[in-house]
Coordinates of C-alpha atoms and ligand atoms in Angstrom, one line a residue:
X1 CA -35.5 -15.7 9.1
X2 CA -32.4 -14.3 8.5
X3 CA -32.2 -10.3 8.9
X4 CA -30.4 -8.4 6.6
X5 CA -27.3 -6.3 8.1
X6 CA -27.0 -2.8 7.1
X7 CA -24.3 -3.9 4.5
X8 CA -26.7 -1.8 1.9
X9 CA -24.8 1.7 1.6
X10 CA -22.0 3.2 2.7
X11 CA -19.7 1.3 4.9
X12 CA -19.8 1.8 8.4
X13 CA -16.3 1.0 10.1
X14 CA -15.0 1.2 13.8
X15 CA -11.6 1.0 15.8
X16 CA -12.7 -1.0 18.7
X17 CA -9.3 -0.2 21.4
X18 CA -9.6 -1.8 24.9
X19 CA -8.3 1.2 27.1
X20 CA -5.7 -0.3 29.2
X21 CA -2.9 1.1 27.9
X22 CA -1.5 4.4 25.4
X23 CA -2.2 3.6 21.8
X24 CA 0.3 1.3 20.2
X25 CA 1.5 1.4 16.7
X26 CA -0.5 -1.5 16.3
X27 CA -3.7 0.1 17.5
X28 CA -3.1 3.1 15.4
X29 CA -2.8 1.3 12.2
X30 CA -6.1 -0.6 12.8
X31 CA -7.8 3.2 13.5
X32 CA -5.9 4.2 10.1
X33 CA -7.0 1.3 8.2
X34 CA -10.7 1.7 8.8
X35 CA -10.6 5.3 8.6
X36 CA -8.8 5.2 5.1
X37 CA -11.4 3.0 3.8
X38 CA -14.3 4.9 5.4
X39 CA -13.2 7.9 3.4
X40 CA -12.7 6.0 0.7
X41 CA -15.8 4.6 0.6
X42 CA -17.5 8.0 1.7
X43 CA -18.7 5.6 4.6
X44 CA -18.8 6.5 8.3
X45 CA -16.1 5.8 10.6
X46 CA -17.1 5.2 14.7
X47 CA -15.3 4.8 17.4
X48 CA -16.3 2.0 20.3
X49 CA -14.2 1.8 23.5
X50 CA -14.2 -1.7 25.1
X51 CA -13.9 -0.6 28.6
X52 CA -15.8 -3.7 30.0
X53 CA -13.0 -5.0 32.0
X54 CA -13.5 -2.5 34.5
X55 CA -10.5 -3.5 36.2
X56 CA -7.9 -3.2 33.4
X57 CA -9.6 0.5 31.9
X58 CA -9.4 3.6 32.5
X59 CA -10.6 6.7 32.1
X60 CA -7.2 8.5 31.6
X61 CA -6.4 5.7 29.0
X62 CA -9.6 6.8 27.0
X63 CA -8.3 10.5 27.0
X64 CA -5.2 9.5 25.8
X65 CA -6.3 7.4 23.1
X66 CA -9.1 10.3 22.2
X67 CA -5.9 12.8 21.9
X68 CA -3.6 10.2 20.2
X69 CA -6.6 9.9 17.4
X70 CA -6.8 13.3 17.2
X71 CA -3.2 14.2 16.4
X72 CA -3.0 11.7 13.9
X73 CA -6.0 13.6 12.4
X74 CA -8.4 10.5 12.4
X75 CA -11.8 12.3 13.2
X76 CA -14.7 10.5 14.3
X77 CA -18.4 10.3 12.7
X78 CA -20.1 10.3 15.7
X79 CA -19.9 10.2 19.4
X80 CA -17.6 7.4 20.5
X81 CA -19.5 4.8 22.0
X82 CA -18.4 3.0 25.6
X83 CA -19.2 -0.8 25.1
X84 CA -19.4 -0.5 29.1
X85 CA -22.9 1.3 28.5
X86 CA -24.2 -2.1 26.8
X87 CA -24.2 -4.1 29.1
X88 CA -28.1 -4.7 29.0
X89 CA -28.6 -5.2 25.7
X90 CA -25.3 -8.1 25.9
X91 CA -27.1 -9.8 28.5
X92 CA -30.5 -9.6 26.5
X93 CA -29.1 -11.0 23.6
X94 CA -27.4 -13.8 25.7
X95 CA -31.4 -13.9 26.9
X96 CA -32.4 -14.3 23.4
X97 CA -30.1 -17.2 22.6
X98 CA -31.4 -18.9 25.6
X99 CA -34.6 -18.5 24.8
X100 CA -34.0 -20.2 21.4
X101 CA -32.3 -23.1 22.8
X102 CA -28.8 -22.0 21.6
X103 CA -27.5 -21.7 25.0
X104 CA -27.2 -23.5 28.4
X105 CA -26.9 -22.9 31.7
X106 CA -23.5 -24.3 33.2
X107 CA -23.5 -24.6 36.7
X108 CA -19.6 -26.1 36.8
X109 CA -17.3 -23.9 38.8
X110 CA -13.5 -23.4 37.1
X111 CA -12.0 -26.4 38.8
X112 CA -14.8 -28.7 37.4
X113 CA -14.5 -27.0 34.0
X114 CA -10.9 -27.3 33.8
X115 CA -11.4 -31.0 34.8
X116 CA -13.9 -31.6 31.6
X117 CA -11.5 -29.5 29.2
X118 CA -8.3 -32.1 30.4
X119 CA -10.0 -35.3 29.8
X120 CA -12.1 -34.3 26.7
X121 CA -8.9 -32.9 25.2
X122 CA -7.6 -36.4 25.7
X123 CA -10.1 -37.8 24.1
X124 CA -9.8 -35.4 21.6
X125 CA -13.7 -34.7 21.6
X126 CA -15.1 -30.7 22.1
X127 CA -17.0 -29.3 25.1
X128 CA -20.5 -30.0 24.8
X129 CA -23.2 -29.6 27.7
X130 CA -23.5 -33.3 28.3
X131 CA -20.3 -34.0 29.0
X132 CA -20.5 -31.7 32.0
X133 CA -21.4 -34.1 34.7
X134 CA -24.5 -32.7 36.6
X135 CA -26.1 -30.6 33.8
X136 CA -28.9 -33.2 32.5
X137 CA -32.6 -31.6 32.3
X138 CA -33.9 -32.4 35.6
X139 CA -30.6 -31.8 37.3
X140 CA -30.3 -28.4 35.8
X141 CA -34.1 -28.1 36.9
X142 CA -33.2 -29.0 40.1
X143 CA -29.8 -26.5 40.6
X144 CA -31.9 -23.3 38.8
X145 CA -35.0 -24.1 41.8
X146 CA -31.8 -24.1 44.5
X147 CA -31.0 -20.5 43.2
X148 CA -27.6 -21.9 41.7
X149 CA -25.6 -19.7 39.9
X150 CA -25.2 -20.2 36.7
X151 CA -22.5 -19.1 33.6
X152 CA -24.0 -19.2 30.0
X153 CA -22.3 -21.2 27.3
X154 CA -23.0 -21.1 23.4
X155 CA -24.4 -24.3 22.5
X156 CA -22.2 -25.1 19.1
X157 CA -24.7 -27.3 16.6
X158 CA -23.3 -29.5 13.9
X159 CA -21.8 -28.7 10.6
X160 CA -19.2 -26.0 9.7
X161 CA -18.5 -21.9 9.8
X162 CA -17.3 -20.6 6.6
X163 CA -16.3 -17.0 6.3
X164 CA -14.6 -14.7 3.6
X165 CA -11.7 -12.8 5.0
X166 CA -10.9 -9.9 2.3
X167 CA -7.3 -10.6 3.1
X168 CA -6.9 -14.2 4.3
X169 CA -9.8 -15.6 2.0
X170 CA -12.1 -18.2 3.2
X171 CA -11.8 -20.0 6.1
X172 CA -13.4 -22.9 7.3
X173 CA -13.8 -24.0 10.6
X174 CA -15.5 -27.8 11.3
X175 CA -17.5 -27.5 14.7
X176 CA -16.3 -30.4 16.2
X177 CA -13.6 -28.3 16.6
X178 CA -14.8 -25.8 18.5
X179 CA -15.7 -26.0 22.2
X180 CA -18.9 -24.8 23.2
X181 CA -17.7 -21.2 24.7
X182 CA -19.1 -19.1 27.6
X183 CA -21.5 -16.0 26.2
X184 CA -22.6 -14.9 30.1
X185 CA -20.5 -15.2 33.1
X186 CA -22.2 -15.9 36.3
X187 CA -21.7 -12.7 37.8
X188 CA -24.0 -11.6 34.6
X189 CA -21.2 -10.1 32.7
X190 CA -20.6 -10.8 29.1
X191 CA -17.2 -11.9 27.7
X192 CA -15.9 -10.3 24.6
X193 CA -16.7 -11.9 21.8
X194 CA -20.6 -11.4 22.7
X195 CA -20.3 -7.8 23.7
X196 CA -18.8 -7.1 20.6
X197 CA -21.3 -8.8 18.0
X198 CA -23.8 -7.0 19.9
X199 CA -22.4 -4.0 19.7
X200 CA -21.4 -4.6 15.5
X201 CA -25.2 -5.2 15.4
X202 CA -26.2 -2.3 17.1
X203 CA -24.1 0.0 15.5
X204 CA -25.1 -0.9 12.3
X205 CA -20.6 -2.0 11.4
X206 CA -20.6 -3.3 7.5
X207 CA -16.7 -4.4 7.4
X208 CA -14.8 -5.7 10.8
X209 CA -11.2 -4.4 10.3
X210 CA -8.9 -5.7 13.2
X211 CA -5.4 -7.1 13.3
X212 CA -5.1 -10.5 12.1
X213 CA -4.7 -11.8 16.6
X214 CA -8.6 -11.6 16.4
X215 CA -8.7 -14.2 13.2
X216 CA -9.2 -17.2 15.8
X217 CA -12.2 -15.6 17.8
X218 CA -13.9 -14.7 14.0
X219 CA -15.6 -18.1 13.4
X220 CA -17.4 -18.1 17.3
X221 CA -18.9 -14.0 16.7
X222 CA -19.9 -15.1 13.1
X223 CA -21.7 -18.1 14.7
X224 CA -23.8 -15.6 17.3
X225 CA -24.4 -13.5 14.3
X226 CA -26.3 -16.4 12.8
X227 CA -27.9 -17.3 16.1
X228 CA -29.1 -13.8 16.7
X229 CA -30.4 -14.0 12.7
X230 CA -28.1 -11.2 11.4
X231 CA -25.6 -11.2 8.4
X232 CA -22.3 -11.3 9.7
X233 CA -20.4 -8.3 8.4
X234 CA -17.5 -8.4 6.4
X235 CA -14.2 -9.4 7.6
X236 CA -10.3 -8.3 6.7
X237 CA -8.0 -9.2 9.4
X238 CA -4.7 -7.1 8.5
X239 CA -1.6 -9.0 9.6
X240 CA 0.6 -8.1 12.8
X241 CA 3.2 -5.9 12.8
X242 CA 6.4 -6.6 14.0
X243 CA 9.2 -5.3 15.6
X244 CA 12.9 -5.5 13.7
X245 CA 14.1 -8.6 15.5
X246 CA 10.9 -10.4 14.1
X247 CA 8.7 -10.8 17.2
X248 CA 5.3 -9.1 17.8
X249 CA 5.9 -5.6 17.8
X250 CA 5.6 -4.2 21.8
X251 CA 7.2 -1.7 24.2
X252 CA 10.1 -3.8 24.2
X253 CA 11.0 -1.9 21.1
X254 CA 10.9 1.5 22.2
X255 CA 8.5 3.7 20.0
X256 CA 5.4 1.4 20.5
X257 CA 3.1 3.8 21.2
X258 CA 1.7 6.7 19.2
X259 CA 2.6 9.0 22.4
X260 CA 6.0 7.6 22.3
X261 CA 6.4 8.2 18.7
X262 CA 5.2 12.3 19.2
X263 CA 7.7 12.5 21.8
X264 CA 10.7 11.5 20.0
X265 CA 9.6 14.4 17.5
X266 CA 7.7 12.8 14.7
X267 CA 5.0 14.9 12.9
X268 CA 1.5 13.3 12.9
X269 CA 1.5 13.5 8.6
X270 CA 4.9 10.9 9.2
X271 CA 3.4 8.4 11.1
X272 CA 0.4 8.3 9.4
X273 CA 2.1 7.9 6.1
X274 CA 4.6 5.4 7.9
X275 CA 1.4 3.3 9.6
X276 CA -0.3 3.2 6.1
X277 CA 2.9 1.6 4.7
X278 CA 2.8 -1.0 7.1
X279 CA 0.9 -3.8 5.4
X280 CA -1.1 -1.7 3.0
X281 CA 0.8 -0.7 -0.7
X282 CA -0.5 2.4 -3.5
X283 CA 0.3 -0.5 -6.0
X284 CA 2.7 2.4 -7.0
X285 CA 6.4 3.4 -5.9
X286 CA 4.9 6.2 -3.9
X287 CA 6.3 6.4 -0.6
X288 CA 5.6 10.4 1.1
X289 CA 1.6 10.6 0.7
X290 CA -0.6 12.7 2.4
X291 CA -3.8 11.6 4.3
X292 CA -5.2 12.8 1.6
X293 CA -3.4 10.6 -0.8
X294 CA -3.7 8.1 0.9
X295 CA -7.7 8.5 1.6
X296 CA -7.7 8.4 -2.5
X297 CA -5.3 5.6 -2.6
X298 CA -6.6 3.1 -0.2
X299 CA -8.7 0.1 -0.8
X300 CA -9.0 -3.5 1.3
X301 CA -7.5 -5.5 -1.7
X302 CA -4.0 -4.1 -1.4
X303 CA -3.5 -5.2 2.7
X304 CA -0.7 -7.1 2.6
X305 CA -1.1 -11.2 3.9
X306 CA 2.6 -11.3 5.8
X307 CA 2.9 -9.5 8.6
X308 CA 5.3 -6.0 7.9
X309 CA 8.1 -5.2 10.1
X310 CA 8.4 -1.6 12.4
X311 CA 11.6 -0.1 10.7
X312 CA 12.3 3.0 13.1
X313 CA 14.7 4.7 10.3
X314 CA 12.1 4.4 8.1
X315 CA 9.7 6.4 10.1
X316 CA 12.5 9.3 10.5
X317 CA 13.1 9.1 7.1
X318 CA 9.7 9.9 6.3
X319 CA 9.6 12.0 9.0
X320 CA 12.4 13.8 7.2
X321 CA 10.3 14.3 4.0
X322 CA 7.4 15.4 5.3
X323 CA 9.0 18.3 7.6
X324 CA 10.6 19.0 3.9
X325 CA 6.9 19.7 2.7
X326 CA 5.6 21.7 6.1
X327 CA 6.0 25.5 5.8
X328 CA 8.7 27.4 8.6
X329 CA 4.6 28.8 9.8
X330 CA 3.7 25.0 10.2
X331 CA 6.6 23.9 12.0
X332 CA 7.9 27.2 14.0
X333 CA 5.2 26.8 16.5
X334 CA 6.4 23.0 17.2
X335 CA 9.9 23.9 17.2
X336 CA 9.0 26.8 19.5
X337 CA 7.4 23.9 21.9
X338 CA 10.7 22.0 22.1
X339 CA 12.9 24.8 22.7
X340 CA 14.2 25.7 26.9
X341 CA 12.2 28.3 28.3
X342 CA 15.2 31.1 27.6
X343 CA 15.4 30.7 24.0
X344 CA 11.4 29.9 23.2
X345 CA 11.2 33.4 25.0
X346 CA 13.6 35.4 22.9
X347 CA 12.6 32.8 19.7
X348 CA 8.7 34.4 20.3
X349 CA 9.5 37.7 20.2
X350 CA 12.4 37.2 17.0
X351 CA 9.5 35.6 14.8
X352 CA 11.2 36.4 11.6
X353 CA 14.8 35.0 12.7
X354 CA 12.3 32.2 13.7
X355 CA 10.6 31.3 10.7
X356 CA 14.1 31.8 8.8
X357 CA 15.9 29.2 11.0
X358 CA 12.6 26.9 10.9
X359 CA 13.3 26.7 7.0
X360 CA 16.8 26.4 7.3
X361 CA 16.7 24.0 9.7
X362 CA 14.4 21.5 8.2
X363 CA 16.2 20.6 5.3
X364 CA 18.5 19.2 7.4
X365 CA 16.4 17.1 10.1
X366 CA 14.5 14.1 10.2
X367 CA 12.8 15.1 13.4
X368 CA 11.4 17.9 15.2
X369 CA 13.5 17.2 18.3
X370 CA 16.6 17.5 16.2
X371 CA 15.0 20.9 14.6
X372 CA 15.2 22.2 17.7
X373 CA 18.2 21.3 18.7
X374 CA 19.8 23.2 15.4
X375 CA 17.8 26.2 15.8
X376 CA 18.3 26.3 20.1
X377 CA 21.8 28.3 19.4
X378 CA 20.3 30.9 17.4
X379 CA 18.7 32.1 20.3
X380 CA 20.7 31.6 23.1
X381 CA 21.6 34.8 24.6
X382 CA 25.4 36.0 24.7
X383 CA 25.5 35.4 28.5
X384 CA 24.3 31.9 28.5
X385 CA 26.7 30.2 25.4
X386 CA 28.7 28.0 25.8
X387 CA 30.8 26.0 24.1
X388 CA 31.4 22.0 23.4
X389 CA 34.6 21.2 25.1
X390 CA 35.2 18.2 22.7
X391 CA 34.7 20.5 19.6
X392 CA 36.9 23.3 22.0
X393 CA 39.8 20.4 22.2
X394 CA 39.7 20.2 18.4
X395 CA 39.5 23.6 16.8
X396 CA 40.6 25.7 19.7
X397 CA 43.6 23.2 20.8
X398 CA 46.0 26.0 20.1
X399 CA 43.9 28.9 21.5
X400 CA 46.7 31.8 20.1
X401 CA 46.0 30.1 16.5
X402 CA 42.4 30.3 17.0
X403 CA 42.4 34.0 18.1
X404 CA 44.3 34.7 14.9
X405 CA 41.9 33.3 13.0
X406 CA 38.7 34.6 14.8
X407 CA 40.0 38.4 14.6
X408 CA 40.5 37.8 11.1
X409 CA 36.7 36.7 10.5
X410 CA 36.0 39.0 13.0
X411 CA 37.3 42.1 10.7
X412 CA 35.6 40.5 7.5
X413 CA 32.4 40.0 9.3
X414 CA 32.3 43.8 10.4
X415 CA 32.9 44.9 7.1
X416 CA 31.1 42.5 4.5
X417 CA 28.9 44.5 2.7
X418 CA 26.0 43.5 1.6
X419 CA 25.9 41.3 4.8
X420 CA 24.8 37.9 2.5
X421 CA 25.4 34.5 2.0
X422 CA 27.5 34.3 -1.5
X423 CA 29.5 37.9 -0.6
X424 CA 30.0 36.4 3.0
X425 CA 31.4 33.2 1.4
X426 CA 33.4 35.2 -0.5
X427 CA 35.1 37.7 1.8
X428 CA 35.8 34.7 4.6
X429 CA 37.4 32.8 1.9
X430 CA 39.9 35.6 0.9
X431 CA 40.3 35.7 4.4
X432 CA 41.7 32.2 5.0
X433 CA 43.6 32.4 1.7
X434 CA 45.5 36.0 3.2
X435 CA 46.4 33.2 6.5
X436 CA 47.5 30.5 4.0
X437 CA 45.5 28.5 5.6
X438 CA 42.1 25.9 4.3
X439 CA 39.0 27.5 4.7
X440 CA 37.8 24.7 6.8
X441 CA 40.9 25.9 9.0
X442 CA 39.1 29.6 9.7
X443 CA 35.4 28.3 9.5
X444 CA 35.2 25.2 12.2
X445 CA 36.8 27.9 15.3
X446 CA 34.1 30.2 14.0
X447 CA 31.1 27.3 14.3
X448 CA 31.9 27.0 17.8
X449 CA 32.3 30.9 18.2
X450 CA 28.9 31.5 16.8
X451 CA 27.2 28.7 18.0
X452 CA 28.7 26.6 20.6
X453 CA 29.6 23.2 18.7
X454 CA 30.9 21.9 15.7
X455 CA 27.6 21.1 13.9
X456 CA 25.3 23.2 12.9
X457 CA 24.0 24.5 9.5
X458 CA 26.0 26.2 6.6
X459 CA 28.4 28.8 8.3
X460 CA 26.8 31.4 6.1
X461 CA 23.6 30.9 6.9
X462 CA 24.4 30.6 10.2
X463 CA 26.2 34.4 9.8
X464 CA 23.1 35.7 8.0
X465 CA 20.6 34.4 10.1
X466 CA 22.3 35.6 13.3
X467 CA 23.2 39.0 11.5
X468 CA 26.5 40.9 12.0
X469 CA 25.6 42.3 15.0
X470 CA 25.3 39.2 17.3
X471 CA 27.7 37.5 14.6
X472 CA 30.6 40.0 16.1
X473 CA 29.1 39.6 20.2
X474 CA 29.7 35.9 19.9
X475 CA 33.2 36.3 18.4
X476 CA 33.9 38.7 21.2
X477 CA 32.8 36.6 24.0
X478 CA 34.4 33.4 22.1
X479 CA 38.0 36.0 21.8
X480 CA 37.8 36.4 25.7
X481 CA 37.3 32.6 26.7
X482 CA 40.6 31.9 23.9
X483 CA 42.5 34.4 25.7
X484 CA 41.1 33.2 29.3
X485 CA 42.3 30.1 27.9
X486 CA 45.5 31.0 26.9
X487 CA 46.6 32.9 29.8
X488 CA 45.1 29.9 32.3
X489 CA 46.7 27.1 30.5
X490 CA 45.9 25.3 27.7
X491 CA 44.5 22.3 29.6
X492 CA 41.6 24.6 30.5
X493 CA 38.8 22.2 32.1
X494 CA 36.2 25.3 31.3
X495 CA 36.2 26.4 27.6
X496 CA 35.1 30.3 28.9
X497 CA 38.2 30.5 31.5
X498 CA 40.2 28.5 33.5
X499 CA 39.0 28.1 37.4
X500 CA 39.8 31.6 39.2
X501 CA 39.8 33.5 35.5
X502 CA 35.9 34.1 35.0
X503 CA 35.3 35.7 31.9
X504 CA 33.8 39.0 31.9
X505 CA 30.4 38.3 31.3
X506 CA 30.1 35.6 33.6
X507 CA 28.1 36.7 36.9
X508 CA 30.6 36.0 39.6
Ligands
LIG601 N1 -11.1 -4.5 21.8 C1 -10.4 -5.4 20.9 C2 -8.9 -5.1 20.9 O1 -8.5 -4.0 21.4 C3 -10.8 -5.2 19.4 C4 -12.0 -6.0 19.1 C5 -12.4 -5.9 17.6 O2 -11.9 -5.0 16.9 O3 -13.3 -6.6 17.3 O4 -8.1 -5.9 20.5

């Protein structure tokens, strides 16, 4: 009698990760995937962690992949479960197949195995018990009186396994194409493929989403489904992703891993949206969704069948979007994070100038990292600025030009009332026009003035956001190192002062 799987219901889904390793891309997509359609489906979505292979898994691993799932927001329905902690009921269900003559005790150690598979591959015939030499009924009686050890192999009967991938379709597999496969080792350890129907079973799993490298192993668990008299659930193998040269998608191409991915500065709400994309569509043109979106969006018919390429400008570009939709409160406290101790200390206690920067410096980043970078020099106290020496070469070549031009910003900046963007704009302008010379002329020496290099946002905003007051200080200190310069030589290897001409501020 067949029994019925829990397929009644809501779905119950699970991400299955070995722990031998930080979450990959790849990983993290199969997590999304299932936790998409569990919301979707108002279903429940588990968590198992395959940590049989006591050898490759590790604790730390399963605290990393616990925070990764975390940041990317995928919560959990229930305790995760350790597949490690199964280990009895795998080796009774092996006991159960035994029992019911669907498995066999194989007494052949690895060489005499390996001997079998060559010659029956030859003969192009499958591994069956009585081709193992020594393995007839009153041998084996014989070898389980002498206490032999002794692995357990699935004994594969005639016919055919059909199953109905929701993205591949159905697949058929003849048996006498498959060998007969080991369900028990003989040190009494299961291998994977029963330790995970088992577990399926137990857990009460209505839809088996995995990437598309488990399609081959598929046909053996839905055959112990059928031995242990439970409906297989249903399957959707989602197709690999690969990296941009076209091969499997691994370390080799840098942001593999989820932790990888946080470092470089992406926002969990990016990656999320970017896994999504990878080998699942809205059916729309929507690109920047929301896991809410996407929760409403997602269903199994819309995985893709070819396997979707890892296109790392794509993630920042979507990065860029969403740190477009995060308030300056949202992201502040992450930019905060990334900046050096000196300038997250002042940054903490200038909150305001913090949250302004945040939003002025978003519009113009596709990453956090590069967030902070922009807003760093905002905070950097007068003592401790210093100044690009490529971006010096350039727009403080001639450092008596440049000290003509700084005094004259210098005055307007002093003056400029009220101190704002458009009447800044238009008081530095008249400035440059009184010197004859292009605005651009006046405004790149007063970038690296006020902030140390030649990139950095709009040089009004800039002036606003640092206010006249440090504005004028940086100017000054920039005034001394020009005139440092000028009297030590215009090859100058030190932008504030030739060797043996400190500047003032500097400690010496
Ligand atoms: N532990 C397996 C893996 O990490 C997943 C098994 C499954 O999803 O069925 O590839």
């Amino acid at each position: 009698m067949v029994k019925e799987n829990k397929t009644e219901g809501s779905p119950r889904v699970r991400f299955a990760p070995s722990p031998t390793g930080y979450l990959h891309v790849g990983g993290a997509r199969t997590a999304l995937f299932n936790y998409l359609f569990a919301r979707n489906q108002g279903g429940s979505f588990l968590l198992r962690i395959e940590d049989t292979d006591r050898e490759r898994s590790s604790g730390e691993m399963t605290g990393q992949i616990l925070d990764a799932m975390e940041w990317l927001g995928l919560e959990v329905d229930e305790p995760p479960v350790h597949q490690a902690d199964g280990i009895e009921r795998h080796s009774a269900d092996v006991r159960t197949l035994f029992e019911t003559g669907k498995a066999w005790r194989c007494f052949a150690d690895q060489d005499e195995l390996a001997e079998v598979r060559a010659r029956l591959r030859e003969e192009g015939r499958p591994l069956r018990r009585q081709e193992v030499p020594g393995h007839g009924d009153e041998e084996t009686a014989a070898r389980v009186a002498a206490g032999e050890p002794f692995a357990l192999f699935y004994a594969i009967p005639g016919g055919a396994t059909t199953f109905d991938d929701i993205v591949h379709g159905p697949t058929t597999v003849e048996h006498a194409h498959m060998d007969d496969f080991v369900l028990l080792r003989s040190d009494g350890t299961p291998v994977y493929n029963l330790a995970v129907v088992s577990d399926d079973i137990e857990m009460g799993i209505t839809h088996v989403l995995r990437g598309d490298d488990h399609l081959s192993n598929t046909p053996k668990q839905v055959l112990i489904y059928e031995a242990l008299g439970v409906t297989p659930p249903l399957f959707a193998h989602v197709p690999m992703i690969l990296g941009p040269d076209g091969k499997r998608l691994s370390k080799r191409h840098g942001a593999a891993s989820v932790e990888a991915c946080r470092e470089e500065g992406i926002l969990p709400e990016a990656l999320v949206n970017f896994l999504a994309l990878l080998g699942w569509s809205p059916g729309d043109d929507r690109e920047v969704m929301d896991l809410a979106e996407l929760v409403e969006a997602f269903s199994l018919d819309r995985i893709l069948k070819k396997s979707s390429v890892f296109d790392p400008e794509k993630l920042e570009w979507l990065n860029g979007r969403h740190l477009q939709l995060k308030t300056a409160e949202r992201l502040a406290p992450v930019v905060l994070e990334l900046l050096p101790d000196i300038e997250r200390d002042r940054a903490t206690r200038e909150r305001e100038r913090l949250l302004a920067v945040t939003d002025l410096v978003k519009t113009r980043a596709r990453t956090v990292e590069s967030m902070a970078d922009q807003a760093r020099p905002f905070f950097t106290p007068l003592e401790e600025l210093s100044y690009d020496e490529k971006a010096a070469q350039q727009h403080w070549k001639n450092p008596a030009e440049a000290i003509e031009r700084l005094s004259a910003a210098r005055n307007v900046i002093e003056t400029t009332e009220p101190f704002d963007h458009d009447t800044l704009e238009a008081t530095l302008r008249a400035a440059a026009e009184r010197l004859e010379i292009g605005a651009g002329k006046m405004f790149q020496p007063l970038r690296l003035a006020l902030m140390g290099s030649a990139e950095s946002p709009g040089i009004f905003d800039v002036l606003t956001l640092l206010g006249r007051e440090r504005s004028v200080e940086r100017i000054d200190r920039a005034l001394e190192a020009l005139a440092a310069r000028n009297s030590g030589g215009l090859d100058s290897s030190s932008p504030v002062g030739s060797p043996g001409s400190p500047s003032p501020e500097s400690p010496s």
